[in-house]
Structure formats: C-alpha cells, structure tokens
Short mmCIF file of C-alpha atoms in Angstrom, two decimals:
data_model
loop_
_atom_site.label_atom_id
_atom_site.label_comp_id
_atom_site.label_asym_id
_atom_site.label_seq_id
_atom_site.Cartn_x
_atom_site.Cartn_y
_atom_site.Cartn_z
CA MET A 1 207.97 -137.47 85.14
CA LEU A 2 211.39 -137.87 86.74
CA ASN A 3 213.09 -141.23 86.44
CA ALA A 4 215.32 -142.84 89.09
CA ALA A 5 218.52 -141.51 87.51
CA ALA A 6 217.17 -137.94 87.51
CA VAL A 7 216.12 -138.22 91.16
CA MET A 8 219.58 -139.46 92.14
CA GLN A 9 221.18 -136.61 90.20
CA ILE A 10 218.96 -134.08 92.01
CA LEU A 11 219.95 -135.58 95.35
CA ALA A 12 223.64 -135.57 94.43
CA ASN A 13 223.54 -131.94 93.26
CA GLY A 14 221.68 -130.93 96.41
CA LEU A 15 224.13 -132.67 98.71
CA LEU A 16 227.05 -131.13 96.82
CA ALA A 17 225.65 -127.61 97.26
CA GLY A 18 224.71 -128.43 100.84
CA SER A 19 228.24 -129.56 101.65
CA ILE A 20 229.56 -126.09 100.75
CA TYR A 21 226.76 -124.36 102.66
CA ALA A 22 227.38 -126.65 105.64
CA LEU A 23 230.98 -125.50 106.09
CA VAL A 24 229.94 -121.84 105.93
CA ALA A 25 226.90 -122.44 108.14
CA VAL A 26 228.90 -124.24 110.84
CA GLY A 27 231.45 -121.43 110.89
CA PHE A 28 228.73 -118.81 111.09
CA ALA A 29 226.88 -120.72 113.83
CA ILE A 30 230.02 -120.85 115.99
CA ILE A 31 230.68 -117.14 115.50
CA TYR A 32 227.07 -116.12 116.10
CA SER A 33 226.68 -118.33 119.18
CA THR A 34 229.71 -116.85 120.92
CA GLY A 35 229.52 -113.26 119.63
CA LYS A 36 225.73 -112.81 119.47
CA PHE A 37 225.74 -110.64 116.34
CA PHE A 38 225.40 -111.09 112.58
CA HIS A 39 228.94 -111.35 111.20
CA PHE A 40 228.32 -109.99 107.68
CA ALA A 41 232.05 -109.97 106.96
CA HIS A 42 231.94 -113.79 107.01
CA GLY A 43 230.83 -113.66 103.37
CA ALA A 44 233.65 -111.29 102.43
CA VAL A 45 236.20 -113.55 104.16
CA TYR A 46 234.83 -116.38 101.99
CA SER A 47 235.49 -114.35 98.83
CA VAL A 48 238.95 -113.22 99.94
CA ALA A 49 240.01 -116.78 100.77
CA ALA A 50 238.97 -117.98 97.31
CA TYR A 51 241.05 -115.26 95.64
CA VAL A 52 244.03 -115.97 97.89
CA ALA A 53 243.96 -119.61 96.78
CA TYR A 54 243.55 -118.48 93.16
CA TYR A 55 246.65 -116.27 93.48
CA PHE A 56 248.75 -119.10 94.93
CA VAL A 57 247.64 -121.64 92.29
CA VAL A 58 247.57 -119.48 89.13
CA TYR A 59 250.36 -116.95 89.80
CA LEU A 60 252.73 -118.80 92.14
CA HIS A 61 251.96 -122.33 90.83
CA PHE A 62 251.42 -123.86 94.25
CA ALA A 63 249.81 -127.27 94.56
CA VAL A 64 246.05 -127.09 95.12
CA VAL A 65 246.27 -128.76 98.53
CA ALA A 66 248.90 -126.26 99.69
CA ALA A 67 246.81 -123.37 98.38
CA ILE A 68 243.77 -124.64 100.30
CA GLY A 69 245.79 -124.76 103.53
CA LEU A 70 247.24 -121.29 102.99
CA ALA A 71 243.81 -119.85 102.15
CA MET A 72 242.37 -121.32 105.36
CA ILE A 73 245.21 -119.85 107.40
CA PHE A 74 244.75 -116.46 105.72
CA ALA A 75 240.99 -116.56 106.38
CA CYS A 76 241.60 -117.52 110.01
CA VAL A 77 244.03 -114.65 110.52
CA LEU A 78 241.76 -112.20 108.71
CA GLY A 79 238.78 -113.16 110.86
CA ALA A 80 240.81 -112.90 114.05
CA LEU A 81 242.15 -109.52 112.93
CA VAL A 82 238.62 -108.18 112.33
CA GLN A 83 237.60 -109.37 115.79
CA THR A 84 240.65 -107.80 117.45
CA VAL A 85 240.75 -104.49 115.56
CA VAL A 86 237.04 -103.80 114.94
CA TYR A 87 234.64 -105.82 117.09
CA ARG A 88 236.58 -105.91 120.39
CA PRO A 89 237.07 -102.13 120.69
CA LEU A 90 233.40 -101.58 119.82
CA SER A 91 232.27 -104.08 122.46
CA ARG A 92 234.50 -102.54 125.13
CA ARG A 93 232.95 -99.14 124.40
CA GLY A 94 229.49 -100.56 124.98
CA GLY A 95 228.63 -101.16 121.34
CA THR A 96 225.30 -102.91 120.83
CA SER A 97 224.63 -105.87 118.56
CA LEU A 98 223.30 -103.41 115.99
CA ALA A 99 226.55 -101.43 116.12
CA LEU A 100 228.55 -104.63 115.61
CA LEU A 101 226.28 -105.64 112.74
CA LEU A 102 226.81 -102.28 111.01
CA ALA A 103 230.55 -102.53 111.60
CA SER A 104 230.59 -106.01 110.08
CA LEU A 105 228.67 -104.70 107.08
CA GLY A 106 231.28 -101.96 106.69
CA VAL A 107 234.13 -104.49 106.87
CA ALA A 108 232.36 -106.70 104.33
CA THR A 109 231.89 -103.78 101.94
CA LEU A 110 235.54 -102.75 102.31
CA LEU A 111 236.90 -106.24 101.65
CA GLN A 112 234.51 -106.86 98.77
CA ASN A 113 235.66 -103.65 97.07
CA ILE A 114 239.35 -104.39 97.56
CA ILE A 115 239.09 -107.64 95.57
CA PRO A 116 238.23 -105.98 92.20
CA LEU A 117 241.04 -103.47 92.70
CA VAL A 118 243.55 -106.32 92.90
CA PHE A 119 242.05 -108.98 90.61
CA GLY A 120 239.49 -107.13 88.49
CA ASP A 121 235.75 -107.69 88.17
CA ALA A 122 235.84 -110.55 85.66
CA PRO A 123 235.06 -114.07 86.93
CA LYS A 124 238.12 -116.20 87.63
CA SER A 125 238.65 -119.91 87.13
CA PHE A 126 241.31 -122.29 88.41
CA GLY A 127 241.12 -124.27 85.18
CA SER A 128 240.61 -128.02 84.92
CA VAL A 129 241.00 -129.66 88.35
CA ALA A 130 239.95 -133.30 88.88
CA THR A 131 237.21 -133.09 86.26
CA GLU A 132 237.02 -136.81 85.40
CA GLY A 133 233.46 -137.97 85.88
CA ILE A 134 232.39 -140.95 87.97
CA SER A 135 228.98 -142.56 88.48
CA LEU A 136 227.50 -143.04 91.95
CA TRP A 137 224.09 -144.70 92.15
CA SER A 138 223.12 -143.36 88.70
CA ALA A 139 224.30 -139.83 89.57
CA ARG A 140 227.17 -138.29 87.63
CA LEU A 141 229.79 -136.37 89.63
CA THR A 142 233.38 -135.30 89.12
CA CYS A 143 236.17 -136.53 91.37
CA LEU A 144 236.49 -133.01 92.76
CA GLN A 145 232.81 -132.94 93.70
CA VAL A 146 233.07 -136.27 95.50
CA ILE A 147 236.16 -135.02 97.36
CA THR A 148 234.29 -131.83 98.26
CA MET A 149 231.38 -133.72 99.81
CA ALA A 150 233.65 -136.14 101.66
CA THR A 151 235.85 -133.31 102.98
CA SER A 152 232.84 -131.35 104.17
CA MET A 153 231.41 -134.35 106.00
CA VAL A 154 234.69 -135.14 107.75
CA VAL A 155 235.42 -131.53 108.72
CA CYS A 156 231.88 -130.81 109.95
CA ALA A 157 231.86 -134.03 111.99
CA THR A 158 235.24 -133.13 113.49
CA VAL A 159 234.08 -129.64 114.43
CA ALA A 160 230.84 -131.00 115.95
CA ILE A 161 232.79 -133.47 118.08
CA ALA A 162 235.28 -130.79 119.14
CA TRP A 163 232.42 -128.40 119.99
CA HIS A 164 231.02 -130.90 122.50
CA ARG A 165 234.05 -132.92 123.62
CA THR A 166 236.99 -130.50 123.94
CA SER A 167 237.62 -127.95 126.67
CA ILE A 168 237.66 -124.99 124.28
CA GLY A 169 234.37 -126.17 122.81
CA ARG A 170 232.74 -126.39 126.21
CA ILE A 171 234.13 -122.98 127.18
CA ALA A 172 232.79 -121.47 123.95
CA GLN A 173 229.36 -122.96 124.73
CA ALA A 174 229.53 -121.48 128.22
CA VAL A 175 230.29 -118.05 126.74
CA ALA A 176 227.41 -118.51 124.30
CA ASP A 177 225.02 -119.39 127.15
CA ASP A 178 226.02 -116.64 129.59
CA ARG A 179 228.91 -114.29 128.81
CA GLU A 180 228.66 -112.35 132.11
CA LEU A 181 228.79 -115.52 134.21
CA SER A 182 231.73 -116.79 132.15
CA ILE A 183 233.64 -113.58 132.91
CA ILE A 184 232.88 -113.97 136.62
CA MET A 185 234.21 -117.55 136.46
CA GLY A 186 237.49 -116.26 135.02
CA VAL A 187 237.03 -117.15 131.34
CA ASN A 188 239.03 -115.00 128.94
CA VAL A 189 236.06 -114.13 126.72
CA ASP A 190 238.12 -112.02 124.30
CA ARG A 191 240.36 -115.00 123.60
CA VAL A 192 237.37 -117.30 123.10
CA LEU A 193 235.81 -114.88 120.61
CA VAL A 194 239.05 -114.64 118.62
CA ILE A 195 239.33 -118.43 118.50
CA ALA A 196 235.68 -118.80 117.49
CA ILE A 197 235.87 -116.29 114.65
CA GLY A 198 239.22 -117.73 113.55
CA ILE A 199 237.83 -121.27 113.31
CA GLY A 200 234.64 -120.07 111.63
CA SER A 201 236.64 -118.06 109.09
CA ALA A 202 238.91 -121.02 108.33
CA LEU A 203 235.83 -123.15 107.59
CA ALA A 204 234.52 -120.45 105.26
CA GLY A 205 237.92 -120.36 103.56
CA LEU A 206 237.85 -124.12 103.00
CA ALA A 207 234.34 -123.94 101.55
CA ALA A 208 235.32 -121.05 99.29
CA VAL A 209 238.27 -122.83 97.71
CA LEU A 210 236.42 -126.12 97.23
CA ALA A 211 233.56 -124.28 95.51
CA ALA A 212 235.91 -122.08 93.48
CA LEU A 213 237.81 -125.07 92.14
CA ASP A 214 234.54 -126.39 90.73
CA THR A 215 232.62 -123.29 89.59
CA GLY A 216 235.02 -120.33 89.63
CA ILE A 217 234.78 -117.11 91.63
CA THR A 218 233.53 -113.52 91.47
CA PRO A 219 234.15 -110.71 94.00
CA SER A 220 230.59 -110.88 95.39
CA VAL A 221 230.20 -114.67 95.53
CA GLY A 222 230.68 -114.81 99.30
CA MET A 223 227.64 -112.72 100.23
CA SER A 224 225.19 -114.87 98.27
CA VAL A 225 226.64 -118.05 99.80
CA LEU A 226 226.49 -116.49 103.28
CA LEU A 227 222.80 -115.60 103.02
CA ILE A 228 221.85 -119.13 101.95
CA ALA A 229 224.07 -120.63 104.67
CA VAL A 230 222.43 -118.43 107.31
CA VAL A 231 219.04 -119.74 106.17
CA GLY A 232 220.45 -123.21 106.83
CA VAL A 233 221.55 -122.16 110.33
CA VAL A 234 218.06 -120.84 111.16
CA ILE A 235 216.31 -123.89 109.70
CA GLY A 236 218.64 -126.28 111.53
CA GLY A 237 218.47 -124.44 114.85
CA VAL A 238 220.59 -121.47 115.90
CA GLY A 239 223.37 -122.55 118.25
CA SER A 240 223.53 -126.17 117.05
CA VAL A 241 226.46 -127.30 114.92
CA LEU A 242 224.63 -130.45 113.84
CA GLY A 243 221.54 -128.36 113.14
CA ALA A 244 223.59 -126.05 110.91
CA VAL A 245 224.76 -129.04 108.88
CA LEU A 246 221.27 -130.51 108.53
CA GLY A 247 219.77 -127.13 107.65
CA ALA A 248 222.47 -126.49 105.04
CA MET A 249 221.89 -129.91 103.45
CA LEU A 250 218.15 -129.27 103.35
CA VAL A 251 218.72 -125.90 101.71
CA GLY A 252 220.97 -127.50 99.10
CA LEU A 253 218.31 -130.10 98.31
CA VAL A 254 215.63 -127.41 98.03
CA GLN A 255 217.80 -125.48 95.57
CA SER A 256 218.57 -128.57 93.53
CA THR A 257 214.96 -129.72 93.38
CA SER A 258 213.62 -126.27 92.50
CA ALA A 259 216.16 -126.01 89.67
CA TRP A 260 214.56 -129.06 88.02
CA VAL A 261 210.93 -128.02 88.36
CA LEU A 262 211.13 -124.19 88.33
CA PRO A 263 213.02 -121.50 86.39
CA THR A 264 216.56 -120.90 87.65
CA GLN A 265 215.72 -117.50 89.16
CA TRP A 266 213.30 -119.22 91.56
CA GLN A 267 215.98 -121.23 93.37
CA ASP A 268 216.66 -118.62 96.05
CA ALA A 269 212.94 -117.85 96.34
CA ALA A 270 212.29 -121.53 97.11
CA VAL A 271 214.95 -121.43 99.82
CA PHE A 272 213.43 -118.39 101.52
CA LEU A 273 209.93 -119.87 101.24
CA THR A 274 211.31 -122.87 103.12
CA LEU A 275 212.72 -120.50 105.74
CA ILE A 276 209.32 -118.81 106.15
CA PHE A 277 207.69 -122.21 106.59
CA PHE A 278 210.09 -123.13 109.40
CA LEU A 279 209.76 -119.73 111.07
CA VAL A 280 205.99 -120.28 111.21
CA ALA A 281 205.83 -124.02 111.90
CA ARG A 282 209.02 -124.63 113.93
CA PRO A 283 210.85 -121.37 114.75
CA GLN A 284 213.43 -123.15 116.93
CA GLY A 285 214.61 -125.13 113.90
CA ILE A 286 215.13 -128.84 113.29
CA ILE A 287 217.30 -129.43 116.36
CA GLY A 288 217.05 -126.14 118.25
CA THR A 289 215.06 -125.84 121.48
CA ASP A 290 212.62 -123.20 122.67
CA ARG A 291 215.29 -122.00 125.10
CA ALA A 292 217.77 -121.49 122.25
CA ARG A 293 215.16 -119.65 120.21
CA LYS A 294 214.39 -117.27 123.09
CA ARG A 295 218.07 -116.69 123.77
#
C-alpha cells in the first residue's frame, strides 16, 4: 500500500519527466502542424544539442546557462538547415509526406552516427549540478529538477500564448490549416516552415540540456525521448500546443506510476497501452477536435 509521501513522489517524478517530454512534444507539434510530416530528425537534434552543451561546459568551461543558450541556438540553426537543405528541395520536387519522412529518418541516422565519432559511445555526464535536495509536499527533488519543471512550464506557456496571440503564430496556424490557400494569400510558406522547425528544434535543445544535466546523455537518447513525446502529442490532440503539454504530462505520470507497480521494462509498454486506449476511445485526443483528427 502506498503512503501519502510515496504518492507525492510518484506525482513529482511524473511531472518532472513530463516537463521534458512537454518541451519536445510542443516543438514536434509545431513542426508537424506546419510541415505535415513526421520529423524523425527532431530526436537527433535533441541528442546533438545535449552534446553541444556538454562540449561547452566540460571542454570550454562555459557557465551552464550560457551553454544552454548556445545549445538552443545550435539546435535552432541545425533544424533550419535541415529544412532548407533537405526538406525544401524535396517538397519543391513534389516529394510526398512519405518521402519527407524517409529523408528525416536518413538525417536522424546520419546525425546519430556522427555523435559517437566525435564523443564516443560511452555515456557522458556533466557532473554535479545543483544536486542539493529540497522537499516539496513530501516529495524529494533536487534544485535542478525544480528549475527544470519551472522552466518547462514558463517556456511552454510562452510558446502557447505566442502560437495564438502573435502574427507569426497565426500565420503558422493558417499554413497548418490550408497551405495552398496561404500561398494564394501571399504567405511565404518556406519562411514559415523554417521558423517553425527552428523554434521546435530550440525547444528540443532546451529539453535535452535540462535532462542531460540531471541524468547524463548517450548518442541515442533523443530517439527514445522523441517517441514518448510523440505519444504525448497524439494523446493531447495533434495540432494543439496545450494538448501536447497535457499529453506529455500524462505520459510522464503513466511512466512514473508504472515504475512503482511494474518492472522497469514495462514503463514504455504502459505508455503505448495508454496511447492505444486513446486511439480507441478518443482518437482526436484530450483537446483535439474531429476536424483536426481528419486533417
């Protein structure tokens, strides 16, 4: 029987994992909504950003905050470069969503194999960063973990507001709804796609460094995080930034709860069982509409 302290710890662990998934999920949701294809390389960008921050902190002795900013910029530029060099030429030649998906898988494989060539296969750690423990409602967390959750909440809220309240956000939504009509209305769709993938990649970079500071990194860490984050996007409702956050938090709680009552190897299985449940019971997701599901 779980006591109150154990329940609070489960909730805290779930929200911590969900805060990382939320940043990745929001970035992926923005990219998918505007581009209409599965950006597999999003996971590889996550991994690359973590290693970029690791290089700046461990080898060049930069401050952690500066390394986070530089990793986000690098991820943003890398995502925009992939869009400009790979996806845009394919789209202009009439490439289908399947062709773009395969291209993204190729980019992801390339980036994921470059990392071990530069840094090796062994897991890397930033060392001790803000490890002092604090107690919140009977749950034990480190200062870094509290900062991670707070940062994720602030950034996700900011992106959600910008998605609905700024001109670029409204234009991106217009492109997501009807790309052909947006072109007729004079929208520079190529520019919107570059901005979308740049912002999404920067969010993945932020998530990667925050997670890496706490748990370390491996070359393939980004792909596993991406798959779980995408489950959160589907559960929350494809096309909804708020839905992506809620879905990611739910996924984190499912993982945390399953870790207490099931063997560790069942965590991901519990997540995908939750996905199957939503696909059957509510395929449009928590916030998504039937129109979004059909689109």
